CSV table of C-alpha atoms in Angstrom, one decimal:
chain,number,residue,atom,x,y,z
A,1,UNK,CA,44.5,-0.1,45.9
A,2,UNK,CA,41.8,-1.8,48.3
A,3,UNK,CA,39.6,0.4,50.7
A,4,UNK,CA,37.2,-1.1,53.4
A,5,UNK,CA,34.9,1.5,55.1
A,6,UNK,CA,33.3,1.1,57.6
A,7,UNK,CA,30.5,4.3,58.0
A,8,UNK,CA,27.4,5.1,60.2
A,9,UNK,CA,25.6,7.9,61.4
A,10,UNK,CA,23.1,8.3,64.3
A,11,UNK,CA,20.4,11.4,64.9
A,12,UNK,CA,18.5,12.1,68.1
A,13,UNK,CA,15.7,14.7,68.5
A,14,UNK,CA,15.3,15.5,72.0
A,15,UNK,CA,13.3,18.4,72.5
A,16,UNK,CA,14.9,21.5,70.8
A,17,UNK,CA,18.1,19.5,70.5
A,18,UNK,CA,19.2,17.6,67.3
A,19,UNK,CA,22.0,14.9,68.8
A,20,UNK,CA,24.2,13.5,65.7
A,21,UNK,CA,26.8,10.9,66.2
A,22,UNK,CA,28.6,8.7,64.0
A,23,UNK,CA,32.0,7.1,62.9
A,24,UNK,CA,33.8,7.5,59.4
A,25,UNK,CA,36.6,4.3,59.2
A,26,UNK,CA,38.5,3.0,56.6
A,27,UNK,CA,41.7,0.1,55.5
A,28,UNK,CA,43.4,1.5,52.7
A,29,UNK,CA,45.7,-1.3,51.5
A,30,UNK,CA,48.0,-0.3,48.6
A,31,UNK,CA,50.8,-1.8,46.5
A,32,UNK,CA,52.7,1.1,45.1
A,33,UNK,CA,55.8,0.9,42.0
A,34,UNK,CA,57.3,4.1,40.8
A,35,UNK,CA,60.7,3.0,38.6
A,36,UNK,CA,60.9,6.8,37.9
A,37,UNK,CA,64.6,7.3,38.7
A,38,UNK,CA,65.3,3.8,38.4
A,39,UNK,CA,66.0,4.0,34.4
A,40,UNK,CA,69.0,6.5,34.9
A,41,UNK,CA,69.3,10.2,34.5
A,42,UNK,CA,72.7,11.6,32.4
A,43,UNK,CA,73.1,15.4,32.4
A,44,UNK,CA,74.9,17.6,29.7
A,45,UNK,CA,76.8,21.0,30.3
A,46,UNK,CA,76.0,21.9,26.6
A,47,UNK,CA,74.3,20.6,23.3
A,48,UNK,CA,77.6,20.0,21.7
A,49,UNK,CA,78.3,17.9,24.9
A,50,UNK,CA,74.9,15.9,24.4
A,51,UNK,CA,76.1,15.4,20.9
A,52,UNK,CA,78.9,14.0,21.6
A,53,UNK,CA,78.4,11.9,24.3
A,54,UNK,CA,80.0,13.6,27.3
A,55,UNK,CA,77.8,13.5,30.2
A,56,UNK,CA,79.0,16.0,33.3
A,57,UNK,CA,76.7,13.7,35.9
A,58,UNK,CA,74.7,10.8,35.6
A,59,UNK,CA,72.6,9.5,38.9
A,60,UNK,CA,69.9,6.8,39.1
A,61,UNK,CA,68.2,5.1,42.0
A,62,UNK,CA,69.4,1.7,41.5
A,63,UNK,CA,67.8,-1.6,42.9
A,64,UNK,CA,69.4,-3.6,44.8
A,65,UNK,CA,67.5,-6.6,44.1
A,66,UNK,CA,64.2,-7.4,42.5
A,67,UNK,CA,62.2,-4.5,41.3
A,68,UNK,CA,61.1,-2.8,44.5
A,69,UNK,CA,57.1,-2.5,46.0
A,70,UNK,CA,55.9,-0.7,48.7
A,71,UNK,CA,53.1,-2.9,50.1
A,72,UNK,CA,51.6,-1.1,53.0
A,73,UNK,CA,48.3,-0.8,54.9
A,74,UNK,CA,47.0,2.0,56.4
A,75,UNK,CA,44.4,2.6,59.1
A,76,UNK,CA,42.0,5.7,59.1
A,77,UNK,CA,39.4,5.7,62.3
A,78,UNK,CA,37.0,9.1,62.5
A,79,UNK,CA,34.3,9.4,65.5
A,80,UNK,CA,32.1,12.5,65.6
A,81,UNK,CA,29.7,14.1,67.9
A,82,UNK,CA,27.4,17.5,67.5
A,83,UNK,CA,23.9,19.0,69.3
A,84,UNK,CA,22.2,21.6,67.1
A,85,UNK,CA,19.8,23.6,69.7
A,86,UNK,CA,17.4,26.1,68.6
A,87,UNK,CA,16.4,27.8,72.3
A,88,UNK,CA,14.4,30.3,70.3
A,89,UNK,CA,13.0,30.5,66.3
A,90,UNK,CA,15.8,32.9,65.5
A,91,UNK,CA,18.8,31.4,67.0
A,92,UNK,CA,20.2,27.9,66.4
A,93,UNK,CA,23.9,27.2,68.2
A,94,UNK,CA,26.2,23.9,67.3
A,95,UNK,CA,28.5,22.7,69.1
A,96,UNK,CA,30.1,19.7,67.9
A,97,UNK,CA,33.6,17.6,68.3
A,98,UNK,CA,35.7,15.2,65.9
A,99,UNK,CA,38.2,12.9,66.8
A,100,UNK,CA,40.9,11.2,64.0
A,101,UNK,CA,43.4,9.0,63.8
A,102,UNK,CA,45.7,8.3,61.1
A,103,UNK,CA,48.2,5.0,61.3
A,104,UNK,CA,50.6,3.3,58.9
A,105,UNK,CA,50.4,0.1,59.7
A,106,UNK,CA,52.9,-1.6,57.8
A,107,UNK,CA,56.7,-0.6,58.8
A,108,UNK,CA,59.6,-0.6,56.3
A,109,UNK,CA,62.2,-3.0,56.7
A,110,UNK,CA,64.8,-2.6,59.9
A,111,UNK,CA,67.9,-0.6,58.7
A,112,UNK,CA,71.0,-1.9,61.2
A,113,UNK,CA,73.5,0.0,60.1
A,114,UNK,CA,71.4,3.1,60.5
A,115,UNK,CA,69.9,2.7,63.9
A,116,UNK,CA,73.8,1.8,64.9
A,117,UNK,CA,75.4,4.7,63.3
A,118,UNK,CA,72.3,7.3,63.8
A,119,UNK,CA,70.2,6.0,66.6
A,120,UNK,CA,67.0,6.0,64.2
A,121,UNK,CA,65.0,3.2,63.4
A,122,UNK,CA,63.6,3.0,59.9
A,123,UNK,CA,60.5,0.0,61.0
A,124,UNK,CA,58.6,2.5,62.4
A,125,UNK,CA,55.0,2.7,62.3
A,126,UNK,CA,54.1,6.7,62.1
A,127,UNK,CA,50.5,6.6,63.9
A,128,UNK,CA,48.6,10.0,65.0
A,129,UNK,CA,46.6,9.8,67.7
A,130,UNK,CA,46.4,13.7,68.4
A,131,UNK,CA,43.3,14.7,65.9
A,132,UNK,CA,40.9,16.2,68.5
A,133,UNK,CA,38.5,18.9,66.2
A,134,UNK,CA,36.4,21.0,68.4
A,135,UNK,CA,33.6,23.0,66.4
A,136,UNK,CA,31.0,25.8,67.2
A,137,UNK,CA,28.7,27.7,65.1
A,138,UNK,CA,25.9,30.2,65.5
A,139,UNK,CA,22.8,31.3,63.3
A,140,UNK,CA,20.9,34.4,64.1
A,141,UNK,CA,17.8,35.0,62.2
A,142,UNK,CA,17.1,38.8,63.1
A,143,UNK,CA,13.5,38.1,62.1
A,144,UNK,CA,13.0,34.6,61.9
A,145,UNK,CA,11.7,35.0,58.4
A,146,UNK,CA,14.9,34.3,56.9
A,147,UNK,CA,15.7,38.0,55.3
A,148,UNK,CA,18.3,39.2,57.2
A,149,UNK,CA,20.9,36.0,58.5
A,150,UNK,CA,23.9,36.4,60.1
A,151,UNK,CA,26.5,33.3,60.7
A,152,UNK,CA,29.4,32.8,63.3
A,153,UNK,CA,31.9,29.8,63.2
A,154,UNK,CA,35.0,28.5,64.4
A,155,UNK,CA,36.8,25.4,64.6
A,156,UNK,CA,39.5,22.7,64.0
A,157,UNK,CA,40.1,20.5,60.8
A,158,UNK,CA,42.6,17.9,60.4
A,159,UNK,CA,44.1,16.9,57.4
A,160,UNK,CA,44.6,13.4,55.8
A,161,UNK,CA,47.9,12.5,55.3
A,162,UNK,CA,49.3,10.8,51.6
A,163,UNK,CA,49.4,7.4,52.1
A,164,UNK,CA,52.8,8.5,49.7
A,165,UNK,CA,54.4,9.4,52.8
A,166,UNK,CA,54.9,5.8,54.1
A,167,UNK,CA,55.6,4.3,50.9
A,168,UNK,CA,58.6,6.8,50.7
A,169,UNK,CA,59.8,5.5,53.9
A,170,UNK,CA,59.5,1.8,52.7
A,171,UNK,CA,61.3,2.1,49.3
A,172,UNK,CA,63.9,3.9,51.1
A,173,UNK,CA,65.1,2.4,54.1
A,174,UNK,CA,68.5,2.0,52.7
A,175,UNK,CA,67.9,-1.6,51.9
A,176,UNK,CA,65.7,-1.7,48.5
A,177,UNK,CA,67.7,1.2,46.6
A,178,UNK,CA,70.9,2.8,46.1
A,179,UNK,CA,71.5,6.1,45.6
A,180,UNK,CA,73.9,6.5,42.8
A,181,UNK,CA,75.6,10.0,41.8
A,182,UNK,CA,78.6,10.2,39.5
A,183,UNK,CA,80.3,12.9,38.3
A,184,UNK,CA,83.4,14.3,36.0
A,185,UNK,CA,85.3,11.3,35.2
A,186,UNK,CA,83.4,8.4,36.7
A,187,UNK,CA,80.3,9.4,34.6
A,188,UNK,CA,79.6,6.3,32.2
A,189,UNK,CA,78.9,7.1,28.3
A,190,UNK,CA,75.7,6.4,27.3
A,191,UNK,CA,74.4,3.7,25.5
A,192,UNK,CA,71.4,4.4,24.4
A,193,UNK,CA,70.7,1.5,22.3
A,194,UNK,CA,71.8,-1.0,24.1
A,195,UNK,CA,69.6,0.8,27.3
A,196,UNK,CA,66.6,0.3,25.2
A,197,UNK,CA,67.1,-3.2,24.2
A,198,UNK,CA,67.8,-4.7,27.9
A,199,UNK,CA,67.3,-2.8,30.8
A,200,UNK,CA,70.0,-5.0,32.7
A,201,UNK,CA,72.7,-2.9,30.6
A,202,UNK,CA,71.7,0.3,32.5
A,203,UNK,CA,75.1,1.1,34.6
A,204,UNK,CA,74.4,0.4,38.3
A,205,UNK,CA,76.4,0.4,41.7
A,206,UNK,CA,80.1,0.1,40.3
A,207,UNK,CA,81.7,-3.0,40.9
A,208,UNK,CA,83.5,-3.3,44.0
A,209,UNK,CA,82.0,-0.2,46.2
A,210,UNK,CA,79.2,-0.2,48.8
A,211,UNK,CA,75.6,1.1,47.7
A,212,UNK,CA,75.1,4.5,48.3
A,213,UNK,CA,71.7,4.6,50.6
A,214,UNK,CA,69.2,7.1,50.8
A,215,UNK,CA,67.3,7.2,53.8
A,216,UNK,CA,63.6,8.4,54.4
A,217,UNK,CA,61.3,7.8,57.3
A,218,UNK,CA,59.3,10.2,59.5
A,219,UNK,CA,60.3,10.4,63.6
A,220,UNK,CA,57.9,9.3,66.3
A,221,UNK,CA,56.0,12.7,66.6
A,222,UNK,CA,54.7,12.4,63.3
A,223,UNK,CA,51.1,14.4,63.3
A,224,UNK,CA,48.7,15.7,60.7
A,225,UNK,CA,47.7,19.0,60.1
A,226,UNK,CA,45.5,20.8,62.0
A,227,UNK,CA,44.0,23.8,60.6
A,228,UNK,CA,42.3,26.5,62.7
A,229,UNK,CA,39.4,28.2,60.7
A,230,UNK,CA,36.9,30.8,61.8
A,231,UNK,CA,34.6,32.7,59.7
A,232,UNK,CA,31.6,35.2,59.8
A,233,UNK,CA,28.9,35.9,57.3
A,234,UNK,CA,25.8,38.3,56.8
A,235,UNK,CA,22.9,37.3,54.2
A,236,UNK,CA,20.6,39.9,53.3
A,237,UNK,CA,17.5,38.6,51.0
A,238,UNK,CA,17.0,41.3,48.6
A,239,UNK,CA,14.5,39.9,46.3
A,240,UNK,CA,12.6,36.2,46.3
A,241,UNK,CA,15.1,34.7,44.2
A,242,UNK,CA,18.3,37.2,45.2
A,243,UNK,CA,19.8,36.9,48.3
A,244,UNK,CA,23.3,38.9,49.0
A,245,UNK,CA,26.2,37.5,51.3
């Protein structure tokens, strides 16, 4: 993984009015191998089954080439706004607004056959362009000594996607892997041994039939989560070093 960021922030004190403004960017580029279920999975209805070598169902994500990466890019772009105004020494009110947006950059290969037979394409490029945050808070100092404090907020928080998500959609596109499943009598008998000593002996796609494919992508109203929070609080300062919320 390599991460460029690209950060500032930017304060203004006009009056009774604290203006902050700033950007939060970032390029993520990652290069992502998991051979988890690449090695071959055989399941056994009993122990006597296991010890005798009689699989019920044996699956593997196979590759259908060279050992598959998911090279991919993604673009993260934050811009955020807020006043803090203090109209008297008891109250201060916030009002501030974020903007996000998430995109994938890097597409997974085209899939023909699936855009033919499904009307989906799997190159897409999942972008959200939707992360508007407004915020508000208010603090009410009943005395303006700090004793007796009482809080009001509200707002919007977007999450950040996995970057996972994409590399899903770019190992399986149908192209890279096949999705193998075997059962009753089709199921190979192991070979343990030989497995360990060459990986090239682990059964793949049987000879003669088409790769199974497994398709994953996200549609073209992917969006992040947007969480709505709102809270209220009430400190009382009991003591010079005890204060109760």
């Amino acid at each position: 993984e390599r991460q460029y960021q690209l950060i500032n922030t930017a304060y203004w004190q006009h009056g009774r009015q604290l203006v902050t403004a700033g950007v939060d960017n970032s390029l993520t580029y990652l290069r992502t191998f998991i051979p988890t279920d690449e090695g071959g999975l055989f399941e056994f209805d009993s122990l006597g089954a296991f010890e005798n070598l009689i699989s019920s169902r044996y699956t593997r994500q196979v590759p259908l080439g060279t050992a598959p990466y998911a090279h991919q890019s993604v673009l993260d772009l934050g811009a955020f706004a807020q006043t803090e105004w203090r109209p008297s020494p008891k109250l201060v009110a916030t009002l501030g607004l974020r903007y996000d947006v998430t995109s994938f950059l890097t597409a997974a290969d085209r899939n023909e056959l699936v855009e033919q037979k499904l009307g989906i394409r799997t190159d897409n490029t999942p972008t959200d362009r939707n992360g508007v945050q407004p915020r508000a808070q208010i603090v009410w100092d009943v005395g303006a000594d700090g004793r007796d404090v009482v809080r009001l907020g509200a707002g919007a928080f977007t999450a950040q996607p996995h970057y996972y998500l994409q590399a899903n959609n770019i190992f399986f596109d149908g192209l890279q892997l096949a999705d193998l499943t075997q059962t009753g009598a089709a199921v190979p008998q192991p070979d343990y041994a030989t497995y360990r000593s060459s990986l090239e002996t682990v059964p793949g796609v049987p000879n003669g039939a088409s790769p199974p494919a497994y398709i994953n992508l996200m549609g073209a109203d992917f969006r992040a989560p947007v969480t709505w929070k709102a809270s209220a609080s009430y400190a009382r300062r009991v003591a010079k070093a005890l204060t109760l919320t």
